[in-house]
Coordinates of C-alpha atoms and ligand atoms in Angstrom, one line a residue:
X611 CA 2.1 -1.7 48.1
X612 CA 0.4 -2.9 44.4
X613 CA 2.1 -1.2 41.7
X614 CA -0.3 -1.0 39.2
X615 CA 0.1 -3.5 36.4
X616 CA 1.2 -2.2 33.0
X617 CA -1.6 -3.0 30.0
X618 CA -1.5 -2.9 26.4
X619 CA -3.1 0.3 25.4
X620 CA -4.6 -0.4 22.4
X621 CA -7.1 -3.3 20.8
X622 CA -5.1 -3.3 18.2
X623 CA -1.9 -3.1 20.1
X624 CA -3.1 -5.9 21.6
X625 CA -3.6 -7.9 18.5
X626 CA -0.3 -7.0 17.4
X627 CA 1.8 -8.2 19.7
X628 CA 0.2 -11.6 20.5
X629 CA 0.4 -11.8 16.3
X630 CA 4.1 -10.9 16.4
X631 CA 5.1 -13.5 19.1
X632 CA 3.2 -16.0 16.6
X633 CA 4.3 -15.3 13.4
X634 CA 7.9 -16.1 12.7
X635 CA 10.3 -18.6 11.3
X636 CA 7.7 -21.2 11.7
X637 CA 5.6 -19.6 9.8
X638 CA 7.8 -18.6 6.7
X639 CA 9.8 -21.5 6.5
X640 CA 8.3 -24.7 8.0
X641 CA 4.5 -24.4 7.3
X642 CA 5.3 -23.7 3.5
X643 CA 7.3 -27.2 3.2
X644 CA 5.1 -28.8 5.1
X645 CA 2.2 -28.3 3.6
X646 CA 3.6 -29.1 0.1
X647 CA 4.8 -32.7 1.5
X648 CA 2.0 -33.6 3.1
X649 CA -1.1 -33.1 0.7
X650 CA -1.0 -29.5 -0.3
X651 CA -4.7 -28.5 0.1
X652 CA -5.6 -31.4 2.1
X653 CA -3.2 -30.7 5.0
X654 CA -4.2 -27.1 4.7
X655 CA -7.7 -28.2 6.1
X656 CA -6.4 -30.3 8.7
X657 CA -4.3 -27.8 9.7
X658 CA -6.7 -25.3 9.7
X659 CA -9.0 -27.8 11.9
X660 CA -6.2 -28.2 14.3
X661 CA -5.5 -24.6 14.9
X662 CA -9.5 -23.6 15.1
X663 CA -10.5 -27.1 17.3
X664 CA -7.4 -27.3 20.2
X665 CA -5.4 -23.9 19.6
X666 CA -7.9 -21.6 19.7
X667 CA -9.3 -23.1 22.8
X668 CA -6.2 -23.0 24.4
X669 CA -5.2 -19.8 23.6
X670 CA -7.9 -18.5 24.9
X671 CA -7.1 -20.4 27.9
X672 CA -3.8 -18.7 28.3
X673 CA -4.9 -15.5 28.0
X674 CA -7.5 -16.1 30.7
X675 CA -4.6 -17.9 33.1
X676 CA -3.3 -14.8 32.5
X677 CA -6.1 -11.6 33.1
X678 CA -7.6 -13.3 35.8
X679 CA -4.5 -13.4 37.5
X680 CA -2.7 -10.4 36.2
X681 CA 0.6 -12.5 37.3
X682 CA 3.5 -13.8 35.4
X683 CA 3.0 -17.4 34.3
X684 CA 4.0 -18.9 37.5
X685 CA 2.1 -16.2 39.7
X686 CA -0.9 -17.0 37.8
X687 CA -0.8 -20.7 38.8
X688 CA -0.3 -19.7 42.2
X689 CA -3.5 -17.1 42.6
X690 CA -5.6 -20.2 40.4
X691 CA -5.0 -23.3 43.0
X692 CA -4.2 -23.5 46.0
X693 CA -2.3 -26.6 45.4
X694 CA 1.4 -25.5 44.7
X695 CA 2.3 -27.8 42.3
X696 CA 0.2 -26.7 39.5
X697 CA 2.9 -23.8 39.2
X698 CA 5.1 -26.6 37.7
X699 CA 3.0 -25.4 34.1
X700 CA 4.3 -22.0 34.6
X701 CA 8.0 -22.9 35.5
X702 CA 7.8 -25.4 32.4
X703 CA 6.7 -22.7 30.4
X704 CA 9.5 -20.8 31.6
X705 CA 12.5 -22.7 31.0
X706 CA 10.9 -24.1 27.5
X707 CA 10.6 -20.1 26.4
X708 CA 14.2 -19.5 27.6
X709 CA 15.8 -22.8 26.0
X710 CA 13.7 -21.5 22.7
X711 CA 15.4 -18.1 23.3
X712 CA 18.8 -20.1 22.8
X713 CA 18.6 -21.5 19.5
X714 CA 16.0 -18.9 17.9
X715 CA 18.5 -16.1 18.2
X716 CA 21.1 -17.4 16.3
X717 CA 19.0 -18.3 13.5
X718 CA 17.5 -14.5 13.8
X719 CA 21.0 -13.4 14.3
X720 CA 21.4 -15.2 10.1
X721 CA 19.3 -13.1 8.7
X722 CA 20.9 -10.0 9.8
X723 CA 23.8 -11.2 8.0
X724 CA 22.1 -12.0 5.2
X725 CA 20.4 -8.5 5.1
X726 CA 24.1 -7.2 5.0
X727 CA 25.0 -9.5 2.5
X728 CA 22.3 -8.4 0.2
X729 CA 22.7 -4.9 0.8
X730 CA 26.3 -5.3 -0.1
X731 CA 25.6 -6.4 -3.6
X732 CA 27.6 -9.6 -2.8
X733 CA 24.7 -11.5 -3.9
X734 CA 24.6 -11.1 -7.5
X735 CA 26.1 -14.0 -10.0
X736 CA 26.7 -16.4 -7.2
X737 CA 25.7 -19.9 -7.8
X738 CA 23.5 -22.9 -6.3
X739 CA 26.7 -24.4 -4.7
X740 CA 28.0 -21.1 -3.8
X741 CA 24.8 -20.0 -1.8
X742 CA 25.2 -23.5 -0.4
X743 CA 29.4 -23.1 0.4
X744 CA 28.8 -19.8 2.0
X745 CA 25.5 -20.7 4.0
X746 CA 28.1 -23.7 5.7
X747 CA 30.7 -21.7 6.2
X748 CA 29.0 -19.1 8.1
X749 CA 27.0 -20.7 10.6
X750 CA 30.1 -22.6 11.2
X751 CA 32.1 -19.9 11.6
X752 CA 33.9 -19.3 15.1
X753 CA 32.8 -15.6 15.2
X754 CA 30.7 -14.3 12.9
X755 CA 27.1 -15.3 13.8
X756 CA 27.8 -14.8 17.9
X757 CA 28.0 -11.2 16.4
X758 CA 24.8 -11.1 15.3
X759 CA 22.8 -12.7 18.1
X760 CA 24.7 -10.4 20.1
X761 CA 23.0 -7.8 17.9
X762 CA 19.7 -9.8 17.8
X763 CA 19.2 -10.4 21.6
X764 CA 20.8 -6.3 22.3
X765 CA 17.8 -5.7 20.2
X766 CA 15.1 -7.6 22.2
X767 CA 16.5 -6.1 25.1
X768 CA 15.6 -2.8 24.4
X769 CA 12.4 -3.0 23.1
X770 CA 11.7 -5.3 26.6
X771 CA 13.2 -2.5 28.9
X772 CA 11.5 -0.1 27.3
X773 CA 7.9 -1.7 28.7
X774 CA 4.7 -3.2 27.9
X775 CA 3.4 -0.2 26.3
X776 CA 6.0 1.7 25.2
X777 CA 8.2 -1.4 24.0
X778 CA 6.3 -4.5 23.2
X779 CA 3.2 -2.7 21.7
X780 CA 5.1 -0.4 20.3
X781 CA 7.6 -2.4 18.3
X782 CA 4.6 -4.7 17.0
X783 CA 2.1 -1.7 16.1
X784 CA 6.0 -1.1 13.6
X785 CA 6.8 -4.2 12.6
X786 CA 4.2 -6.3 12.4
X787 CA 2.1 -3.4 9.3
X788 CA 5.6 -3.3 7.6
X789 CA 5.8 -7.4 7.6
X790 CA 2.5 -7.8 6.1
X791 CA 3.4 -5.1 3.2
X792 CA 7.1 -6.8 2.5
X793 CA 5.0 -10.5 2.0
X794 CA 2.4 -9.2 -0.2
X795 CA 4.7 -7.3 -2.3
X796 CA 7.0 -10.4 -2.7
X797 CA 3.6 -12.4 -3.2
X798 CA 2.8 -10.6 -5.9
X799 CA 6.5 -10.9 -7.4
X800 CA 6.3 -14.7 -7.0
X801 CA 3.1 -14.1 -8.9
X802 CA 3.9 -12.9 -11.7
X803 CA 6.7 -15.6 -12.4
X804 CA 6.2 -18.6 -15.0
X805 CA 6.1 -20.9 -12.5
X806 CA 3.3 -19.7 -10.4
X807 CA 0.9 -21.8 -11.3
X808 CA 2.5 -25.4 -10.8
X809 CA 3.6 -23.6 -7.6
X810 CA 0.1 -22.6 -6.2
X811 CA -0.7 -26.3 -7.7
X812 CA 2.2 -28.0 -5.4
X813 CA 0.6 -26.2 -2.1
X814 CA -3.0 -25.9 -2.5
X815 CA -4.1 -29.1 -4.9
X816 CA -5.5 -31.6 -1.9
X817 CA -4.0 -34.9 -2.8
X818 CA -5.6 -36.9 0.4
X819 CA -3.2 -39.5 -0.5
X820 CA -0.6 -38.2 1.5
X821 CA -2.7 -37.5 4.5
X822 CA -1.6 -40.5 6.9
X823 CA -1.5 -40.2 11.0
X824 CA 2.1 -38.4 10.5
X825 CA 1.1 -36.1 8.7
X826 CA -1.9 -35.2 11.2
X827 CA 0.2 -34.9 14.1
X828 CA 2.5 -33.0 12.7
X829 CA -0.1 -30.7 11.5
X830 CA -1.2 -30.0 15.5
X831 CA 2.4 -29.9 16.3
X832 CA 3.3 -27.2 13.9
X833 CA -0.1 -25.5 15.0
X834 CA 1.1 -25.0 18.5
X835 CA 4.9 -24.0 17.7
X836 CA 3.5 -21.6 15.0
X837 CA 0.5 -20.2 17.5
X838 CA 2.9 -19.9 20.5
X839 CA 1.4 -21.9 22.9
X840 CA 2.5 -24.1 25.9
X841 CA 5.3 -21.2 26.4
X842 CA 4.3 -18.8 29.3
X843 CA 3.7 -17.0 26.6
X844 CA 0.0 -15.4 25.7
X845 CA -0.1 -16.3 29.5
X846 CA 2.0 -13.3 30.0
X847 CA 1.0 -11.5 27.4
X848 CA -2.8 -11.9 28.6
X849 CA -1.7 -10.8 32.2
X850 CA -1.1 -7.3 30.2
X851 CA -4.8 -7.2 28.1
X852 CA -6.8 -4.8 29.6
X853 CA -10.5 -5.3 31.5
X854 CA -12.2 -4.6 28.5
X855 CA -10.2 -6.8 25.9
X856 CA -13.1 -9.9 24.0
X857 CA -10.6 -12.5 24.7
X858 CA -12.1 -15.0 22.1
X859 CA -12.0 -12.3 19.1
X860 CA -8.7 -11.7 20.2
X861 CA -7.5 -15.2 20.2
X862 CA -9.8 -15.9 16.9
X863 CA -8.0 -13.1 15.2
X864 CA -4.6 -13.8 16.3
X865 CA -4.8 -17.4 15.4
X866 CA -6.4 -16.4 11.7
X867 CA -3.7 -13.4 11.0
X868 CA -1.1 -16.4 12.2
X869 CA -2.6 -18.8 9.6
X870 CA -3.0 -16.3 6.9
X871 CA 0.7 -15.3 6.9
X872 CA 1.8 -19.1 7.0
X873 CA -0.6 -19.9 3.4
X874 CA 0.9 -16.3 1.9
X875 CA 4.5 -17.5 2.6
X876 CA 3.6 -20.3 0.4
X877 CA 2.4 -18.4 -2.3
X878 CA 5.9 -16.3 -2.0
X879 CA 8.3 -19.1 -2.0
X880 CA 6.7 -21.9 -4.2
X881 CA 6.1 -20.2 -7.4
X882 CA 9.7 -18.7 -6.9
X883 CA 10.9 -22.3 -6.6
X884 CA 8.8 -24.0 -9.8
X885 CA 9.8 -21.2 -11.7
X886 CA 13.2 -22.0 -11.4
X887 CA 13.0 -25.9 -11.0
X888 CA 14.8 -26.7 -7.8
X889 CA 13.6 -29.5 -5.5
X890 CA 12.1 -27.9 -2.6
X891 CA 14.3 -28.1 0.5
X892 CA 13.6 -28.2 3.9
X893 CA 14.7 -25.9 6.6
X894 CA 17.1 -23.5 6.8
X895 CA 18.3 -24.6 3.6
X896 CA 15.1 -23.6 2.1
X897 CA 15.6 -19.8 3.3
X898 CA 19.1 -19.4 3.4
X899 CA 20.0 -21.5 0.3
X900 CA 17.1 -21.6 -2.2
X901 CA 15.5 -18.6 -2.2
X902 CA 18.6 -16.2 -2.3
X903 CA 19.5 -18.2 -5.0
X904 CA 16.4 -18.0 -6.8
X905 CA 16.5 -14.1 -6.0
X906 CA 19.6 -14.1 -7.7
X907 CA 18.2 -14.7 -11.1
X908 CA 15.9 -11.8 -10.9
X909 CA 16.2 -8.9 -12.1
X910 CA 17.6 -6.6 -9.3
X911 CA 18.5 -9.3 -7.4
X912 CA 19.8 -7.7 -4.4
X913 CA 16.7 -5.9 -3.8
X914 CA 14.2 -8.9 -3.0
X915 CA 17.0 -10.9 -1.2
X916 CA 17.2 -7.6 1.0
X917 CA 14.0 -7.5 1.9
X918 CA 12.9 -11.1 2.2
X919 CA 15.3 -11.1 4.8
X920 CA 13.9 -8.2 6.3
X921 CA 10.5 -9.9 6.3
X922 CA 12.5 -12.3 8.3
X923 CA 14.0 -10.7 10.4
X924 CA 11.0 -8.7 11.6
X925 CA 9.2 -12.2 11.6
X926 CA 11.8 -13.5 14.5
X927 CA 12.7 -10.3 16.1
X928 CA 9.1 -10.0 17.4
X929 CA 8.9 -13.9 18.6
X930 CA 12.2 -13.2 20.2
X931 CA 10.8 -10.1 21.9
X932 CA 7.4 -12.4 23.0
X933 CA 9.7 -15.2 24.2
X934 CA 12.4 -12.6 26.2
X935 CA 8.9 -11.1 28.2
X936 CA 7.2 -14.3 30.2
X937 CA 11.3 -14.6 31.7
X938 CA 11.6 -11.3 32.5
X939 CA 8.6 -10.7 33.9
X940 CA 9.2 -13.6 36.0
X941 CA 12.6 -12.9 37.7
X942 CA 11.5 -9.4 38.1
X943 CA 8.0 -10.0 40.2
X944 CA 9.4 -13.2 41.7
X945 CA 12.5 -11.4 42.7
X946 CA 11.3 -8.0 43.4
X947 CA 13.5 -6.7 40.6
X948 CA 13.5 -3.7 38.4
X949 CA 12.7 -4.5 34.9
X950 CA 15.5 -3.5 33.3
X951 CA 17.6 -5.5 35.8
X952 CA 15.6 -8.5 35.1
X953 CA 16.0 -8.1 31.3
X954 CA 19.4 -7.8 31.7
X955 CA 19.6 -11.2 33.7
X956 CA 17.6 -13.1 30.9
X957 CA 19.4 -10.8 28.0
X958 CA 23.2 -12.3 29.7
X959 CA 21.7 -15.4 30.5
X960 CA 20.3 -16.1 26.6
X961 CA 23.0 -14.5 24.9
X962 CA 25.7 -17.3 27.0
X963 CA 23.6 -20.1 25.6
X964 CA 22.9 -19.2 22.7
X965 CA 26.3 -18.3 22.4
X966 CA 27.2 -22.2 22.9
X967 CA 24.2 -23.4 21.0
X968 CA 25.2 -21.5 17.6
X969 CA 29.4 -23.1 18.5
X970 CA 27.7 -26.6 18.9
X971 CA 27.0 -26.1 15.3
X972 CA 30.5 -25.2 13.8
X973 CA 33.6 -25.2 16.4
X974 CA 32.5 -27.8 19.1
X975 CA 30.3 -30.4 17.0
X976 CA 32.0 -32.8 18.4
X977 CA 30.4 -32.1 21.8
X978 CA 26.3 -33.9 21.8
X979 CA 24.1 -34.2 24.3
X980 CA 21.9 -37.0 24.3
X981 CA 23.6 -37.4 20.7
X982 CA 22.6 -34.1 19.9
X983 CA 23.9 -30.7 19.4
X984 CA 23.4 -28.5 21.8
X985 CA 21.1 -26.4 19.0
X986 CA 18.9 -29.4 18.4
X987 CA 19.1 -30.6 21.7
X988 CA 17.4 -27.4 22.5
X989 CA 14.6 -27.2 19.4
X990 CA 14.1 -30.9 20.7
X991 CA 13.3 -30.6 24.6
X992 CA 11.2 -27.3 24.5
X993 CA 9.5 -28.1 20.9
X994 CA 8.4 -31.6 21.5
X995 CA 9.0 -32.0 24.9
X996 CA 7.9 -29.1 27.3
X997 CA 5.5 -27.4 24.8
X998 CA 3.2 -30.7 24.9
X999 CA 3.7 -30.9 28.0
X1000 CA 2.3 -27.8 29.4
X1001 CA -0.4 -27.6 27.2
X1002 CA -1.9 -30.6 28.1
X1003 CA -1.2 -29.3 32.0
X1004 CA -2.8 -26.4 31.2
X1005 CA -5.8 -27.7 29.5
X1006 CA -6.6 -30.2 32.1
X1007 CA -5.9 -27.9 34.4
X1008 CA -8.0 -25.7 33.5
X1009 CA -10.4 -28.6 32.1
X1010 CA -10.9 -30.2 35.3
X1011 CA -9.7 -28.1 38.6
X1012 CA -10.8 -24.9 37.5
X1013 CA -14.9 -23.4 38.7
X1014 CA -16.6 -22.5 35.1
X1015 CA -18.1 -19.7 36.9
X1016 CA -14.9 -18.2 37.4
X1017 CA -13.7 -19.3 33.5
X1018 CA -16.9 -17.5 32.5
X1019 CA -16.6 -14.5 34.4
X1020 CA -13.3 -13.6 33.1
X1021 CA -14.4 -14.8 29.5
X1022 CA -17.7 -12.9 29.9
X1023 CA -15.7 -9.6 31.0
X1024 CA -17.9 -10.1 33.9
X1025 CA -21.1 -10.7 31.7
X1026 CA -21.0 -8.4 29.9
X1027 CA -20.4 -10.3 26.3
X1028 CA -22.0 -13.7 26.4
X1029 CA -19.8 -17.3 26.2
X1030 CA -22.2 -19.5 24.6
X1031 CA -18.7 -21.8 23.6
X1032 CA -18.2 -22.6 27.4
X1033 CA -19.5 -25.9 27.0
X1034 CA -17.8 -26.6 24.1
X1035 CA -14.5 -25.1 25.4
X1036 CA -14.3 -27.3 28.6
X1037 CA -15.0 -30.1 26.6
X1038 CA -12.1 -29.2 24.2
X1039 CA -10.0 -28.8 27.6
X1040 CA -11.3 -32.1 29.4
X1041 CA -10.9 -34.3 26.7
X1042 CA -10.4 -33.6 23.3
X1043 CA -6.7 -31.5 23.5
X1044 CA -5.7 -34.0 26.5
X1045 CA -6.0 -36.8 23.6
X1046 CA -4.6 -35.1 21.1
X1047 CA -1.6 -33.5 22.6
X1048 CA -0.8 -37.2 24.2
X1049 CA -1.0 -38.6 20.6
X1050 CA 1.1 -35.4 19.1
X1051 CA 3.9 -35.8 22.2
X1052 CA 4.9 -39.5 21.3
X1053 CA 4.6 -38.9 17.9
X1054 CA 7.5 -36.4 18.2
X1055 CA 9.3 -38.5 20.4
X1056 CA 9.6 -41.1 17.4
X1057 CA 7.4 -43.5 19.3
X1058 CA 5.4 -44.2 16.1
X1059 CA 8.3 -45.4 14.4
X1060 CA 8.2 -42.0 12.0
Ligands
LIG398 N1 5.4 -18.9 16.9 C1 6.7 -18.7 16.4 C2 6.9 -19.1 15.0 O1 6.0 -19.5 14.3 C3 7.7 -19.4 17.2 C4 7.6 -19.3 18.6 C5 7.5 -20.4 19.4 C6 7.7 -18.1 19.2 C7 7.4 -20.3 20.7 C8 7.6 -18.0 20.5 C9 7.4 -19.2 21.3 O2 8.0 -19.1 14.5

C-alpha cells in the first residue's frame, strides 16, 4: 500500500516554511557581527556572491533530491542510485540535524527566559555588569534552562505531530509574517537613535581592507549554516513541495528573504549599539548581554527587550521545527512508524542531549570531549564537519552520477517551465562548490592557521 505523501498546500506555504528553517539565530546574531568585522559593505557582496553562486545551486539541489524522490533524506538517496552507499549523505544529514537539535534548543530555550524576564519588569535599571552576572548565572544554572528547552522542544513537538500541512506550514504562514513585522518595527527604532548613522556606517561602508581568505570562507560558511543546507533539511522539506512548485523561484526567494533578514538585523542592532558606545560583542553575548542592556536605557524598556526576544524566539522555534522534521520523517518511513510515535522518539531523544549539552555548560564543565564541551563539541562536528561534508556529497553527487535529463525533468516540472541554468548548475555542482566547500571545510578545521 502507498499512503499518499503529505504536501505543502500553499506556494506561499511553501516559501514559508523553507524561510523559517533558514532564518534564525544565525541570522540575528552571527551575520550582524560578522559583517561588521570583516569589511562591512565589502563582505556583504561576497556574501551575497556566496549565497547566489554555491547555495542557491545547492538548494535547489536538495529540493530536487527531495521531489523527485518524495522520500526522507535517506530514501531519496536510495530511489537516486543504485549504489547503497550514496545514502551515507542522507544518514550524515541526519545525525548532523539531530546533534544541531542538541545545542540549538537550549539557546532557544534562553530566550524564553528572557521573554519572561522582560515581561516581568525585572529589566529596568539593571546595569552592563548585571546583564552580564545574570546572563552567567543562568545558563550555568543546574535547572533553570533544562526547563525551558523542555518547553522549547514540547513546542516543536506539537507543531511536528500535528503534520506537514496542518503543523509545519501552518506554524510558518504565523510566525514567520509576525517576525518580519517585530524586525522592521525595531529597525525603525534603532533608526531613529543618534547613533544610527555611524552604525549603518560600521556595517555597510566596504573597507576591502579587511577582506583576506578568512574572511571569504567564513562568508560561504555562514552562507550554508544560515541557508540550511547539508542538513536533510530542504531535502525533506522538498520531498513535501507539490508537482507544480518552480523549484528555482522557490530556492531564489527563500535564499533572498534569508539574506534580507540577516542585513535588517544589522540595521536593528548596530545603531542600538553606536548609540550607546559599547564595543560590539560577539555571540551570545551580543544578544543576551548588549542589547537588553542597551534596551534598558530606552524609554519603556521592557517593551523592546520583550519583543526582540520574541523576534528570537520565533526566529529559532521555526529552525527547531525544520531541523526536528528530516529525523522524524526518517524513523517514521524507515521504521514503519506513526508520526507521532516517531516525533516522540526524536522529541525524548533531543531533549536527553540537549539536556547534557546545556549541563556541559554550567554543572559538568569539567567533563570535554575532544577538549570541548559537549555544547561546542556539538556546534563543531555538525557546523564544520558534517554540513561540509554532505554538501560537497551532494553536489558531486548530484554533479557527476546523476542523468541531467532526469535533473531537468524534475527542474522543468516535466517541461513545462524551461531550465536554461542547467549548464551552469552542473557546473556549479561538478566543480565550482566541490572547491569551495573543500577550501571552506579546512578552513574551519583551523587548518589555515586562523
Ligand atoms: N539556518 C538557521 C540559522 O540561520 C540555522 C539552522 C542550521 C537551522 C541548520 C537548521 C539547520 O540560524
Amino acid at each position: 500500500m502507498t499512503q499518499k505523501r503529505a504536501t505543502f498546500g500553499s506556494k506561499i506555504g511553501t516559501i514559508l516554511a523553507s524561510v523559517g528553517s533558514a532564518v534564525g539565530l544565525g541570522n540575528i546574531w552571527r551575520f550582524p557581527y560578522e559583517a561588521g568585522q570583516n569589511g562591512g559593505g565589502a563582505y556583504l557582496v561576497i556574501y551575497l556572491a556566496c549565497v547566489l553562486l554555491i547555495g542557491l545551486p545547492l538548494m535547489m539541489t536538495e529540493f530536487f533530491a527531495g521531489r523527485h524522490t518524495r522520500k526522507n533524506a535517506v530514501g531519496a538517496f536510495g530511489v537516486l542510485s543504485r549504489r547503497k552507499g550514496w545514502k551515507i549523505i542522507g544518514y550524515m544529514g541526519i545525525l548532523s540535524a539531530f546533534m544541531i537539535l542538541g545545542f540549538y534548543s537550549v539557546v532557544s530555550g534562553w530566550t524564553l527566559e528572557y521573554i519572561r524576564e522582560a515581561a516581568s519588569g525585572a529589566m529596568s535599571g539593571k546595569t552592563a555588569a548585571m546583564f552580564a552576572r545574570d546572563y552567567t548565572g543562568f545558563i550555568t544554572h543546574p535547572w533553570r534552562p533544562l526547563l525551558w528547552l523542555v518547553l522549547t522542544n514540547t513546542i516543536a513537538h506539537l507543531v511536528i505531530v500535528s503534520g506537514v500541512k496542518g503543523g509545519i506550514e501552518r506554524a510558518s504562514k504565523l510566525m514567520m509574517p509576525l517576525l518580519f513585522v517585530i524586525l522592521l518595527v525595531l529597525c525603525v527604532r534603532s533608526l531613529t537613535l543618534p547613533g544610527a548613522g555611524e552604525g549603518l556606517a560600521f556595517l555597510f561602508k566596504p573597507d576591502f581592507s579587511a577582506i583576506t581568505p578568512g574572511a571569504v570562507l567564513s562568508a560561504l560558511g555562514q552562507a550554508f549554516f544560515s541557508l540550511s543546507l547539508g542538513m536533510a533539511i530542504m531535502i525533506t522539506y522538498g520531498s513535501y513541495f507539490d508537482a507544480q512548485t518552480n523549484i528555482r523561484n522557490t530556492a531564489l526567494s527563500v535564499t533572498l528573504l534569508d539574506t534580507l533578514v540577516a542585513i535588517l538585523a544589522g540595521v536593528m542592532i548596530f545603531p542600538a549599539v553606536f548609540t550607546f558606545g559599547i564595543a560590539p560583542g560577539e555571540g551570545p553575548g551580543l544578544v543576551f548581554i548588549t542589547l537588553p542592556n542597551i534596551f534598558a536605557q530606552l524609554p519603556l524598556p521592557g517593551l523592546w527587550s520583550f519583543i526582540f526576544f520574541v523576534l528570537l524566539a520565533l526566529a529559532s522555534l521555526t529552525s527547531i521545527i525544520s531541523i526536528h522534521e528530516p529525523c522524524t520523517a526518517y524513523i517514521s518511513e524507515r521504521f514503519r512508524l506513526p508520526r507521532r510515535w516517531a516525533a516522540l522518539v526524536v522529541t525524548a531523544s533531543a531533549t536527553v542531549l540537549a539536556v547534557f549539552a546545556s549541563l556541559s555548560l554550567g554543572a559538568w564543565k569539567g567533563v570535554s570531549l575532544f577538549g570541548m564541551s559537549l555544547f561546542d563539541f556539538l556546534d563543531f562536528a555538525s557546523a564544520k564537519v558534517l554540513m561540509p561534508l554532505g554538501s560537497m556529497l551532494l553536489a558531486v553527487f548530484t554533479g557527476w552520477f546523476i542523468d541531467k535529463k532526469i535533473l531537468e525533468k524534475e527542474l522543468s516540472n516535466n517541461g513545462a517551465l524551461r531550465v536554461r541554468y542547467l549548464g551552469w548548475l552542473t557546473f556549479t555542482l561538478k566543480y565550482v562548490a566541490p572547491v569551495a566547500i573543500t577550501l571552506i571545510f579546512l578552513y574551519g578545521l583551523g587548518l589555515f592557521g586562523n
